[in-house]
Every structure is written in structure tokens, then in C-alpha cells.
Coordinates of C-alpha atoms (C1' of nucleotides) in Angstrom, one line a residue:
Chain A
M1 CA -302.5 -9.7 -63.3
A2 CA -300.2 -6.8 -63.8
E3 CA -300.0 -7.2 -60.1
T4 CA -298.8 -10.7 -60.2
R5 CA -296.5 -9.9 -63.1
T6 CA -294.8 -7.1 -61.3
R7 CA -294.7 -8.9 -58.0
G8 CA -293.3 -11.8 -59.9
R9 CA -290.7 -9.5 -61.4
R10 CA -289.5 -8.4 -58.0
E11 CA -289.2 -12.0 -56.8
R12 CA -287.6 -13.0 -60.0
L13 CA -284.9 -10.3 -59.7
R14 CA -284.4 -11.4 -56.1
A15 CA -284.1 -15.0 -57.1
E16 CA -281.6 -14.1 -59.9
T17 CA -279.4 -12.1 -57.5
T18 CA -279.5 -14.9 -55.0
A19 CA -278.5 -17.4 -57.7
E20 CA -275.7 -15.1 -58.8
I21 CA -274.3 -14.8 -55.3
K22 CA -274.3 -18.6 -55.0
D23 CA -272.8 -18.9 -58.5
V24 CA -270.0 -16.5 -57.8
A25 CA -269.4 -18.1 -54.4
L26 CA -269.1 -21.5 -56.1
R27 CA -266.7 -20.1 -58.7
L28 CA -264.6 -18.6 -56.0
M29 CA -264.6 -21.8 -54.1
A30 CA -263.6 -23.9 -57.2
S31 CA -260.7 -21.6 -57.9
G32 CA -259.5 -20.9 -54.4
G33 CA -261.0 -23.5 -52.1
P34 CA -263.7 -23.1 -49.5
D35 CA -261.7 -20.4 -47.8
A36 CA -262.0 -18.1 -50.8
I37 CA -265.7 -17.7 -50.1
T38 CA -265.7 -14.3 -48.6
L39 CA -268.6 -11.9 -48.7
R40 CA -266.3 -9.1 -49.8
A41 CA -264.8 -11.1 -52.6
I42 CA -268.3 -12.1 -53.9
A43 CA -269.5 -8.5 -53.7
R44 CA -266.3 -7.3 -55.5
E45 CA -267.0 -9.7 -58.2
M46 CA -270.6 -8.6 -58.5
G47 CA -269.9 -4.8 -58.3
M48 CA -271.7 -4.5 -55.0
T49 CA -270.9 -3.8 -51.4
A50 CA -270.3 -6.7 -49.1
N51 CA -273.2 -5.6 -46.9
A52 CA -275.6 -5.9 -49.9
I53 CA -275.4 -9.6 -49.6
Y54 CA -276.9 -9.4 -46.1
G55 CA -280.2 -8.7 -47.9
Y56 CA -280.1 -12.2 -49.3
F57 CA -278.3 -14.2 -46.6
A58 CA -278.5 -13.2 -43.0
T59 CA -275.0 -14.4 -42.3
R60 CA -272.1 -15.9 -44.1
D61 CA -272.8 -19.2 -42.5
D62 CA -276.3 -19.1 -44.1
L63 CA -274.7 -18.6 -47.5
V64 CA -272.3 -21.5 -46.8
T65 CA -275.3 -23.6 -45.7
A66 CA -277.1 -22.8 -49.0
L67 CA -274.0 -23.7 -50.9
I68 CA -273.6 -27.0 -49.1
D69 CA -277.2 -27.8 -49.8
D70 CA -276.7 -27.1 -53.5
V71 CA -273.5 -29.0 -53.8
Y72 CA -274.6 -31.9 -51.8
T73 CA -277.7 -32.2 -53.8
A74 CA -275.6 -32.1 -57.0
L75 CA -273.5 -34.9 -55.7
A76 CA -276.6 -37.0 -54.7
D77 CA -278.0 -36.3 -58.2
A78 CA -274.8 -37.4 -59.8
V79 CA -274.6 -40.8 -58.0
D80 CA -278.3 -41.4 -58.4
A81 CA -278.1 -40.7 -62.1
A82 CA -275.2 -43.1 -62.5
W83 CA -277.1 -45.7 -60.6
A84 CA -280.1 -45.3 -62.8
A85 CA -278.1 -45.4 -65.9
A86 CA -276.6 -48.8 -65.1
A87 CA -278.4 -52.0 -66.0
A88 CA -280.8 -53.0 -63.3
D89 CA -280.0 -56.6 -63.7
D90 CA -276.3 -56.1 -63.0
P91 CA -275.9 -55.3 -59.3
A92 CA -272.1 -55.4 -59.5
G93 CA -272.2 -53.0 -62.4
R94 CA -274.5 -50.7 -60.5
I95 CA -272.2 -50.6 -57.5
R96 CA -269.3 -49.8 -59.7
A97 CA -271.2 -47.1 -61.5
W98 CA -272.3 -45.6 -58.3
A99 CA -268.9 -45.6 -56.7
H100 CA -267.1 -44.3 -59.8
A101 CA -269.7 -41.5 -60.1
F102 CA -269.0 -40.7 -56.5
R103 CA -265.2 -40.6 -57.0
N104 CA -265.4 -38.8 -60.3
W105 CA -267.6 -36.1 -58.9
A106 CA -265.3 -35.6 -55.9
L107 CA -262.2 -35.4 -58.1
A108 CA -264.0 -32.9 -60.4
N109 CA -265.2 -30.9 -57.4
P110 CA -262.6 -31.2 -54.7
A111 CA -263.5 -27.9 -53.2
G112 CA -267.2 -29.1 -53.1
F113 CA -266.1 -32.3 -51.5
R114 CA -264.2 -30.4 -48.8
L115 CA -267.2 -28.1 -48.3
I116 CA -269.5 -31.0 -47.7
Y117 CA -267.3 -33.4 -45.8
G118 CA -264.6 -31.3 -44.3
D119 CA -264.4 -28.2 -42.2
P120 CA -266.2 -25.9 -44.6
V121 CA -264.9 -22.7 -43.2
P122 CA -263.6 -21.4 -40.0
G123 CA -266.1 -21.7 -37.2
Y124 CA -268.9 -22.9 -39.4
Q125 CA -271.6 -24.9 -37.6
A126 CA -274.0 -26.9 -39.6
P127 CA -277.7 -26.2 -38.9
E128 CA -280.2 -28.8 -38.0
G129 CA -282.4 -29.3 -41.0
G130 CA -282.0 -28.3 -44.6
A131 CA -281.3 -29.9 -47.9
A132 CA -277.8 -31.2 -46.9
P133 CA -279.1 -33.9 -44.5
D134 CA -281.6 -34.9 -47.1
A135 CA -278.9 -35.3 -49.7
A136 CA -276.8 -37.2 -47.2
Q137 CA -279.7 -39.6 -46.6
R138 CA -280.2 -39.9 -50.4
V139 CA -276.6 -40.9 -50.7
C140 CA -277.0 -43.3 -47.8
T141 CA -280.3 -44.6 -49.2
G142 CA -278.7 -45.3 -52.6
L143 CA -276.0 -47.2 -50.9
T144 CA -278.4 -49.2 -48.9
A145 CA -280.3 -50.0 -52.1
L146 CA -277.1 -51.4 -53.5
A147 CA -276.5 -53.4 -50.3
A148 CA -280.1 -54.6 -50.2
V149 CA -279.8 -56.2 -53.6
A150 CA -276.6 -57.9 -52.6
W151 CA -277.7 -58.8 -49.1
P152 CA -279.1 -62.2 -49.6
K153 CA -275.8 -63.5 -51.0
A154 CA -273.6 -61.1 -49.0
S155 CA -275.0 -62.1 -45.6
Q156 CA -274.3 -65.7 -46.1
A157 CA -270.8 -65.0 -47.4
S158 CA -270.0 -62.9 -44.4
P159 CA -272.7 -62.5 -41.7
A160 CA -272.5 -59.7 -39.3
S161 CA -270.7 -60.2 -36.0
E162 CA -272.4 -57.5 -34.0
D163 CA -276.1 -57.8 -33.4
F164 CA -277.5 -54.6 -34.9
Q165 CA -280.9 -53.3 -33.9
W166 CA -283.2 -50.9 -35.7
S167 CA -282.7 -48.6 -32.7
D168 CA -279.0 -48.3 -33.7
F169 CA -280.0 -46.2 -36.7
D170 CA -281.6 -42.8 -37.3
P171 CA -285.3 -43.0 -37.6
G172 CA -285.4 -40.6 -40.5
L173 CA -283.1 -42.8 -42.5
L174 CA -285.0 -45.9 -41.7
S175 CA -288.3 -44.3 -42.7
K176 CA -287.0 -44.0 -46.3
I177 CA -285.3 -47.4 -46.4
R178 CA -287.6 -49.8 -44.7
P179 CA -290.7 -49.2 -46.8
A180 CA -288.6 -49.8 -49.9
F181 CA -286.9 -52.9 -48.6
P182 CA -289.2 -54.6 -46.1
D183 CA -287.1 -57.7 -45.7
L184 CA -283.9 -55.8 -45.0
P185 CA -282.4 -56.5 -41.6
P186 CA -280.5 -53.9 -39.6
A187 CA -277.2 -55.5 -40.3
A188 CA -277.6 -54.7 -44.0
V189 CA -277.9 -51.0 -43.2
A190 CA -274.7 -51.3 -41.2
L191 CA -273.1 -52.9 -44.2
A192 CA -274.2 -50.0 -46.3
L193 CA -272.7 -47.6 -43.9
R194 CA -269.5 -49.6 -43.8
I195 CA -269.2 -49.5 -47.5
W196 CA -269.8 -45.7 -47.4
G197 CA -267.0 -45.5 -45.0
H198 CA -264.7 -47.5 -47.2
L199 CA -265.2 -45.4 -50.2
H200 CA -265.3 -42.1 -48.2
G201 CA -262.0 -43.0 -46.6
L202 CA -260.1 -43.7 -49.8
L203 CA -261.5 -40.5 -51.3
C204 CA -260.7 -38.4 -48.3
L205 CA -257.1 -39.6 -48.2
E206 CA -256.8 -39.0 -51.9
I207 CA -258.4 -35.5 -52.0
Y208 CA -256.6 -34.2 -49.0
G209 CA -253.3 -35.4 -50.4
H210 CA -252.5 -38.1 -47.8
L211 CA -252.6 -40.9 -50.3
R212 CA -250.3 -39.4 -52.9
T213 CA -247.5 -39.5 -50.3
Q214 CA -247.7 -43.3 -50.4
M215 CA -249.4 -44.4 -53.5
L216 CA -248.9 -43.0 -57.0
S217 CA -252.0 -44.6 -58.6
P218 CA -255.0 -43.9 -56.5
D219 CA -257.4 -44.9 -59.2
K220 CA -255.9 -48.4 -59.3
L221 CA -256.4 -48.7 -55.6
F222 CA -260.0 -47.5 -55.9
R223 CA -260.7 -50.1 -58.6
E224 CA -259.1 -52.8 -56.5
E225 CA -261.3 -51.6 -53.6
L226 CA -264.4 -52.0 -55.8
A227 CA -263.3 -55.4 -57.0
Q228 CA -262.9 -56.6 -53.5
L229 CA -266.2 -55.1 -52.5
V230 CA -268.1 -56.8 -55.3
R231 CA -266.4 -60.0 -54.4
S232 CA -267.1 -59.7 -50.7
L233 CA -270.8 -59.1 -51.5
G234 CA -270.8 -62.4 -53.5
L235 CA -271.4 -60.6 -56.7
A236 CA -268.2 -61.6 -58.5
A237 CA -268.7 -62.1 -62.3
Chain B
M1 CA -217.4 -23.8 -20.0
A2 CA -219.2 -20.7 -18.8
E3 CA -219.5 -20.1 -22.4
T4 CA -221.3 -23.3 -23.1
R5 CA -223.4 -22.8 -20.0
T6 CA -224.6 -19.4 -21.0
R7 CA -225.1 -20.2 -24.6
G8 CA -227.0 -23.2 -23.5
R9 CA -229.1 -21.0 -21.3
R10 CA -230.1 -18.8 -24.2
E11 CA -231.0 -21.8 -26.3
R12 CA -232.8 -23.3 -23.4
L13 CA -235.0 -20.2 -22.9
R14 CA -235.7 -20.2 -26.6
A15 CA -236.6 -23.8 -26.6
E16 CA -238.9 -23.3 -23.6
T17 CA -240.7 -20.4 -25.3
T18 CA -241.1 -22.4 -28.5
A19 CA -242.5 -25.2 -26.5
E20 CA -244.9 -22.9 -24.6
I21 CA -246.1 -21.4 -27.9
K22 CA -246.9 -24.8 -29.2
D23 CA -248.4 -25.8 -25.9
V24 CA -250.8 -22.9 -25.8
A25 CA -251.7 -23.4 -29.4
L26 CA -252.6 -27.0 -28.7
R27 CA -254.6 -26.0 -25.7
L28 CA -256.5 -23.4 -27.8
M29 CA -257.0 -26.0 -30.5
A30 CA -258.4 -28.5 -28.1
S31 CA -260.9 -26.1 -26.7
G32 CA -261.9 -24.2 -29.8
G33 CA -260.9 -26.4 -32.8
P34 CA -258.1 -25.7 -35.3
D35 CA -259.5 -22.3 -36.1
A36 CA -258.8 -21.1 -32.6
I37 CA -255.1 -21.2 -33.4
T38 CA -254.5 -17.5 -33.9
L39 CA -251.2 -15.8 -33.2
R40 CA -252.9 -13.0 -31.3
A41 CA -254.8 -15.4 -29.0
I42 CA -251.6 -17.3 -28.3
A43 CA -249.8 -14.1 -27.6
R44 CA -252.6 -12.9 -25.4
E45 CA -252.5 -16.1 -23.4
M46 CA -248.7 -15.7 -23.0
G47 CA -248.7 -12.0 -22.1
M48 CA -246.8 -11.2 -25.3
T49 CA -247.4 -9.3 -28.5
A50 CA -248.5 -11.4 -31.5
N51 CA -245.5 -10.3 -33.5
A52 CA -243.2 -11.7 -30.8
I53 CA -244.1 -15.1 -32.1
Y54 CA -242.5 -14.3 -35.4
G55 CA -239.2 -14.6 -33.7
Y56 CA -240.0 -18.3 -33.2
F57 CA -242.1 -19.1 -36.3
A58 CA -241.6 -17.3 -39.5
T59 CA -245.3 -17.5 -40.3
R60 CA -248.4 -18.9 -38.9
D61 CA -248.3 -21.8 -41.3
D62 CA -244.9 -22.7 -39.9
L63 CA -246.4 -22.9 -36.5
V64 CA -249.3 -25.0 -37.8
T65 CA -246.8 -27.3 -39.5
A66 CA -244.9 -27.7 -36.3
L67 CA -248.2 -28.6 -34.5
I68 CA -249.1 -31.1 -37.2
D69 CA -245.7 -32.6 -36.8
D70 CA -246.1 -33.0 -33.1
V71 CA -249.7 -34.2 -33.2
Y72 CA -249.1 -36.7 -36.0
T73 CA -246.1 -38.0 -34.2
A74 CA -248.2 -38.5 -31.0
L75 CA -250.7 -40.4 -33.1
A76 CA -248.1 -42.6 -34.6
D77 CA -246.6 -43.2 -31.2
A78 CA -250.0 -44.2 -29.8
V79 CA -250.8 -46.7 -32.5
D80 CA -247.3 -48.1 -32.4
A81 CA -247.4 -48.5 -28.7
A82 CA -250.8 -50.3 -28.9
W83 CA -249.3 -52.6 -31.5
A84 CA -246.3 -53.4 -29.4
A85 CA -248.4 -54.0 -26.3
A86 CA -250.5 -56.7 -28.0
A87 CA -249.4 -60.3 -28.1
A88 CA -247.1 -60.9 -31.0
D89 CA -248.5 -64.3 -31.7
D90 CA -252.1 -63.0 -32.1
P91 CA -252.2 -61.1 -35.5
A92 CA -255.9 -60.4 -35.2
G93 CA -255.5 -59.0 -31.7
R94 CA -252.8 -56.8 -32.9
I95 CA -254.9 -55.4 -35.7
R96 CA -257.8 -54.8 -33.3
A97 CA -255.4 -53.1 -30.8
W98 CA -253.9 -50.9 -33.6
A99 CA -257.3 -49.9 -34.9
H100 CA -258.9 -49.2 -31.6
A101 CA -255.9 -47.1 -30.6
F102 CA -256.3 -45.2 -33.8
R103 CA -260.0 -44.5 -33.1
N104 CA -259.6 -43.8 -29.4
W105 CA -256.8 -41.3 -30.1
A106 CA -259.0 -39.6 -32.8
L107 CA -262.0 -39.4 -30.5
A108 CA -259.9 -38.1 -27.7
N109 CA -258.2 -35.6 -29.9
P110 CA -260.8 -34.6 -32.6
A111 CA -259.2 -31.3 -33.2
G112 CA -255.9 -33.0 -33.7
F113 CA -257.5 -35.4 -36.1
R114 CA -258.9 -32.5 -38.1
L115 CA -255.6 -30.7 -37.9
I116 CA -253.8 -33.7 -39.5
Y117 CA -256.4 -35.0 -41.9
G118 CA -258.6 -32.1 -42.7
D119 CA -258.2 -28.5 -43.8
P120 CA -256.1 -27.5 -40.9
V121 CA -256.7 -23.8 -41.2
P122 CA -257.7 -21.3 -44.0
G123 CA -255.3 -21.4 -46.9
Y124 CA -252.8 -23.7 -45.2
Q125 CA -250.5 -25.5 -47.6
A126 CA -248.5 -28.5 -46.3
P127 CA -244.8 -28.2 -46.9
E128 CA -242.7 -30.9 -48.6
G129 CA -240.7 -32.6 -45.8
G130 CA -240.9 -32.6 -42.1
A131 CA -242.1 -34.9 -39.4
A132 CA -245.6 -35.2 -40.6
P133 CA -244.9 -37.3 -43.7
D134 CA -242.6 -39.4 -41.5
A135 CA -245.4 -40.0 -39.1
A136 CA -247.8 -40.8 -41.9
Q137 CA -245.4 -43.3 -43.2
R138 CA -245.0 -44.8 -39.7
V139 CA -248.8 -45.2 -39.6
C140 CA -248.7 -46.7 -43.0
T141 CA -245.8 -48.9 -42.2
G142 CA -247.5 -50.2 -39.1
L143 CA -250.5 -51.0 -41.1
T144 CA -248.4 -52.8 -43.7
A145 CA -246.7 -54.8 -41.0
L146 CA -250.2 -56.0 -39.9
A147 CA -251.1 -56.8 -43.5
A148 CA -247.8 -58.5 -44.0
V149 CA -248.4 -61.0 -41.3
A150 CA -251.9 -61.7 -42.6
W151 CA -250.9 -61.7 -46.3
P152 CA -250.2 -65.4 -46.8
K153 CA -253.7 -66.4 -45.7
A154 CA -255.3 -63.2 -46.9
S155 CA -254.0 -63.4 -50.4
Q156 CA -255.4 -66.8 -51.0
A157 CA -258.7 -65.9 -49.4
S158 CA -259.1 -62.9 -51.8
P159 CA -256.3 -62.3 -54.3
A160 CA -255.9 -58.8 -55.7
S161 CA -257.6 -58.1 -59.0
E162 CA -255.4 -55.3 -60.1
D163 CA -251.8 -56.0 -60.9
F164 CA -249.9 -53.8 -58.6
Q165 CA -246.3 -52.9 -59.3
W166 CA -243.6 -51.5 -57.0
S167 CA -243.7 -48.5 -59.2
D168 CA -247.2 -47.8 -58.0
F169 CA -245.9 -46.8 -54.6
D170 CA -243.8 -44.1 -53.1
P171 CA -240.2 -45.1 -52.9
G172 CA -239.8 -43.6 -49.5
L173 CA -242.5 -45.8 -48.1
L174 CA -241.1 -48.9 -49.8
S175 CA -237.6 -48.2 -48.5
K176 CA -238.9 -48.7 -45.0
I177 CA -241.2 -51.7 -45.7
R178 CA -239.4 -53.9 -48.2
P179 CA -236.3 -54.5 -46.1
A180 CA -238.5 -55.5 -43.2
F181 CA -240.7 -57.8 -45.3
P182 CA -238.6 -59.1 -48.2
D183 CA -241.3 -61.5 -49.4
L184 CA -244.1 -59.0 -49.5
P185 CA -245.7 -58.4 -52.9
P186 CA -246.9 -54.9 -54.0
A187 CA -250.5 -56.1 -53.7
A188 CA -250.0 -56.5 -49.9
V189 CA -249.1 -52.8 -49.6
A190 CA -252.2 -52.0 -51.6
L191 CA -254.2 -54.0 -49.1
A192 CA -252.6 -52.1 -46.3
L193 CA -253.6 -48.8 -47.9
R194 CA -257.1 -50.0 -48.5
I195 CA -257.4 -51.0 -44.8
W196 CA -256.2 -47.6 -43.9
G197 CA -258.9 -46.1 -46.1
H198 CA -261.6 -48.2 -44.5
L199 CA -260.7 -47.1 -41.0
H200 CA -260.0 -43.6 -42.0
G201 CA -263.4 -43.3 -43.7
L202 CA -265.4 -44.5 -40.8
L203 CA -263.5 -42.3 -38.5
C204 CA -263.8 -39.2 -40.7
L205 CA -267.6 -39.7 -41.0
E206 CA -267.8 -40.1 -37.3
I207 CA -265.6 -37.2 -36.3
Y208 CA -267.1 -34.8 -38.8
G209 CA -270.6 -35.7 -37.7
H210 CA -271.8 -37.3 -40.9
L211 CA -272.3 -40.7 -39.3
R212 CA -274.3 -39.5 -36.3
T213 CA -277.1 -38.4 -38.7
Q214 CA -277.5 -42.0 -39.8
M215 CA -276.1 -44.2 -37.1
L216 CA -276.5 -43.9 -33.4
S217 CA -273.8 -46.3 -32.3
P218 CA -270.7 -45.7 -34.3
D219 CA -268.5 -47.9 -32.0
K220 CA -270.6 -50.9 -32.9
L221 CA -270.1 -50.1 -36.5
F222 CA -266.4 -49.8 -36.0
R223 CA -266.3 -53.2 -34.1
E224 CA -268.2 -54.8 -37.0
E225 CA -265.7 -53.3 -39.4
L226 CA -262.9 -54.8 -37.5
A227 CA -264.6 -58.2 -37.3
Q228 CA -265.1 -58.2 -41.0
L229 CA -261.6 -57.1 -41.6
V230 CA -260.1 -59.8 -39.5
R231 CA -262.3 -62.3 -41.2
S232 CA -261.5 -61.1 -44.7
L233 CA -257.8 -61.5 -43.8
G234 CA -258.4 -65.1 -42.9
L235 CA -257.6 -64.4 -39.3
A236 CA -261.0 -65.3 -37.7
A237 CA -260.6 -66.9 -34.3
Chain C
dT1 C1' -300.2 10.3 -62.2
dG2 C1' -298.3 11.6 -57.9
dT3 C1' -297.1 9.8 -53.6
dC4 C1' -296.0 6.4 -50.2
dG5 C1' -293.4 2.7 -48.4
dA6 C1' -290.8 -1.2 -48.6
dA7 C1' -286.9 -3.3 -50.5
dA8 C1' -282.1 -2.9 -52.2
dC9 C1' -278.1 -0.9 -51.6
dT10 C1' -274.1 2.2 -49.7
dA11 C1' -271.3 4.4 -46.1
dT12 C1' -269.2 4.2 -42.0
dA13 C1' -267.5 1.9 -38.1
dC14 C1' -265.8 -1.8 -34.9
dG15 C1' -263.2 -5.7 -33.6
dG16 C1' -260.9 -9.5 -35.4
dT17 C1' -257.1 -11.7 -38.3
dG18 C1' -251.9 -12.3 -40.4
dT19 C1' -247.9 -9.8 -41.4
dG20 C1' -244.3 -6.2 -42.5
dA21 C1' -241.0 -2.4 -40.9
dA22 C1' -238.9 0.2 -37.5
dG23 C1' -237.7 1.1 -32.9
dT24 C1' -236.6 -0.4 -28.1
dT25 C1' -235.0 -3.2 -24.4
dT26 C1' -232.4 -7.1 -22.5
dC27 C1' -228.4 -9.5 -21.7
dG28 C1' -224.5 -12.6 -22.8
dA29 C1' -219.8 -12.3 -24.8
dT30 C1' -215.6 -9.9 -25.2
Chain D
dA1 C1' -217.6 -1.4 -19.3
dT2 C1' -219.1 -1.9 -23.8
dC3 C1' -220.7 -3.9 -28.0
dG4 C1' -224.0 -6.4 -30.6
dA5 C1' -227.3 -9.7 -31.3
dA6 C1' -231.5 -11.5 -29.9
dA7 C1' -236.2 -10.6 -27.9
dC8 C1' -239.8 -7.9 -27.8
dT9 C1' -243.0 -3.8 -28.6
dT10 C1' -245.2 -0.3 -31.4
dC11 C1' -247.3 1.2 -35.4
dA12 C1' -249.1 0.3 -39.8
dC13 C1' -251.6 -2.0 -43.6
dA14 C1' -254.9 -5.0 -45.8
dC15 C1' -258.2 -8.2 -45.2
dC16 C1' -262.2 -10.4 -42.9
dG17 C1' -267.5 -10.6 -40.9
dT18 C1' -271.0 -7.8 -39.4
dA19 C1' -273.9 -4.1 -37.0
dT20 C1' -276.1 0.5 -37.7
dA21 C1' -277.7 4.3 -40.1
dG22 C1' -278.6 6.6 -44.2
dT23 C1' -279.7 6.7 -49.2
dT24 C1' -281.6 5.4 -53.5
dT25 C1' -284.8 2.8 -56.3
dC26 C1' -289.2 1.4 -57.8
dG27 C1' -293.6 -1.2 -57.6
dA28 C1' -298.3 -0.4 -55.6
dC29 C1' -302.2 2.1 -55.0
dA30 C1' -305.3 6.5 -54.3

DNA sequence: TGTCGAAACTATACGGTGTGAAGTTTCGAT
DNA sequence: ATCGAAACTTCACACCGTATAGTTTCGACA
């Protein structure tokens, strides 16, 4: 038991250091953007040598990957929580809550948003698996859940023009969605992705500063977007 | 006259070198992404020293700015040309032509798209004026022209919920739009920006690889988006 | 309790980057 | 023929990621 305690101690220290590295990296990112994430800066902040970090992350990309995982998970948590907090019998309200949570999170963590959705860092290549794809699918799944509730009305308000097949979508995504919504057709998933694109586009333009050159009140535009979305889904109050 | 000839020669050489620098930079970007744009790599390619480039661009950011200007202008030219090539009496066709030109350009020049709309390069800060904002406004203006034609029908199909004012928009943008479309209300410009956001979002997700994790046929999704857009504008065939 | 060995960390080095200052060459204008 | 500006090179500096080798720390076990 002393054994497990001490071994636990080693692992605890290691976990703490790992957490501190990620913490410092996130702080640097928040203050100086994704490019401020340099091993040397992190080490400087921690009173270490840059090479010491290699004991915790094999490469800087691995660290960035870990950060993306954490940040993306935080985003997914935020929108899921907003969804859960809204009244279940008010689909339009849930969509609004979800979307506003998404935007508010992005505006509060612009560097995080860029880290997830932009070029995180020079030459970075995302790995295959990991928490980030999971979080992406959670976001996507949440959106599909919203679309699923609205689908019966939405599909008759504006049926899909393309004939979507299940084979058009990623099996991993479907494996999470289809069990939850057995009656959902492929076109509804396409709708969810389109909605994702709508919100993502406005947010990208805003966060990367392309909207501010044309529009002085992006929040008004976003609210209008949501109003039209709710209406197009046949959920208008 | 010998005077003007020789002075012209100096300037011509200078212009040629400037063009070659940008050319090499664009080639590097196309093959290795925006991050491959390094002064040293350019100089290496040209058989020069990296510092020689400082005679043409005061800083690397200035070079990147020049590239962004060129690339953004090329994009604006492409969509404008597609718009002009489509039949003037077919608003829906013009929208489709515009949007497909946008997407095709982006897919053909992913690095350029990232250069314009993403983090171009570590620590880059866009300057105030220049050709890029002009090109952005051309894109935006083109979109507004599309929205303007559709507005009479579109506004009664789905009127705006927010009350947009002219003061919500950038005066520079309005100065180009309002003279051309005197009867256009602010809400129509908001619609144009929303459409921009829709297309931009799908394209961003696709180009940055976030869509491919969920959807295997992005082009089908894009066509569906356009179909729904045309329908929502009351332009359905 | 003394010793071993693994883990954590440092030191040094290499090649890459942008950029500044100073020196050299080129070449048109007078 | 000469002057001077422009083009270019050389050298230097600080920063980056990362590989290698050496050093310290400290829990585990005889």
C-alpha cells in the first residue's frame, strides 16, 4: 500500500506537471494567440528548460493536439450544457440556446476557436484519432438532435433537393445518431451539417475580422440568422 | 527621352523582381501552404540573399499583405466573371454561378483561401487599407447585387426579424451599394452578409477538413445549400 | 538502510526563421 | 570620367523546435 501510495505520488506529480504545461500553454494562447504556444515560452514560464517538456509531450504537435482535445471538449461541453439547460419542450429555444452558447464560447475564447477550426500552428497536422474528432462529433450530434426534433415540420416546409444516402456520411457519426433517432432520414443529417456551416461561417467571419469591415453589429446579424433558421425549420413562435 | 527610357528601365527591373518575389511566394504557398512562405526560401529559389528582399518589402508581413491583396483580387475577379457570364435574366442561375465559382476557386486554391480567410502566418496582423478590403467589399457587393435582385420576393417570403439600420453597416460598403440599388433596405444587405456566412462556413469546414470527418460528399451538401438558398429567396424554378 | 535504476531535468548543439547594421558592387545620370 | 543612389551581400542577433548526451533526483527493493 505504501507501494501504491508512492507510485501514485509519482504519477500524480507527473499528471500535475502535464496539467501545468497545458495550463500555461492555454494562458499563453489566450494572451498571444495560438502562435504564442512555444515550448521555450512555456518552459520559461515554468522555470524549466524547453527540453524538459519533451518528457511529457514527444513533440510540440503532440502538445497542440492535447490542447485541441481539451479545448474542443470544453466547447462541446458548453454547448451540450446550454442545450440541456433549455426547456425540452421548446425546440426553438433549445436551438437558440445551443447557438448562442456556441457563439459566446467562441467570442470568449477566440484563440481556442482558431486553434480548433483554423490553422492551429505552422505545419501542424492533425492526427487520426483522439478526443478532438470525438468532440467534433458531439457538436455535430447535438446539432443533429436539434434538427431531428424539427425535421418532421422542417422537411415539409422545405424538402431536400439532393437525394442523400447514408453512404454520404461518416459511419462513426451515424453510429451515434441513428440509434438515438431511428426515424431520421439522411437528408436530416445533411440539414444539420448545413446549419453547422451557417453558424460556423458567420462566426469565422466575425472572429477573423472579416465581418467587422462590413457590418458593425455582428450580434444583430447572428440573431437574425437564428430567427430565420427557426422559421425555416417551421418552429416560429 | 533617353532619360525616361533608362529611368523606365530601372523601374521595370524593380517591378519584375517584385513580381518574381510574389510569384515564387505564391508557388511556395501552393505547394507547402501559407507557412512555406519564408523569405529565405524565396531568396533561395531566386538565387539571392534573404535580406535582398527587404529592398522590395519592408517586412515579411508586407509581402504577405501584397500576396493577400493579389490573391483576394483574383478571387473577386473569378466570382465577378462567373456572375457576368451567367444570364442576366436568370437570378437563380447567377447565384449558382457565383457560388460555384467561389467554391471552385477555393478548392483550386486552398492555400490562397487560408491566406485570405485564416491565420495567414504566425503573428500576422492585417493593415488598415489596401487592396484586400477592396476585394472583400467587391465580394460583398457582388453578393448584395444578387440579394438585391431577389429581395422583392425574398423579403415577403421571409421578412427580417431584426430591425436593421444603415448605421449597422460600414459606410464604405454602403457607398458602393446604395447608389447602385437605391431602393434597397438595410435588411437586404444583412441578408447578403448572411448568405456570405452560409457559403463561407461550408467552405471553411470543407477546406480545413472538418467536414470530411462527418460528410463524404461535400459537393452534394453544397448543391443542397444552394438549392435551399434559391428556394428561400423565392427564386425556385 | 544502502544501493540501484528509472525518471526528470539540464547543457549543448544544429538548422531553421525574421530582421537589423554595415559594407560592397552595379550602373544610370551628369 | 565620375558621383551617388540603388541593389545586393555579409555578419550578427534573438528566437524557434528538436536531437543527443550528461546530470540530478528519488522511489523501490535487498
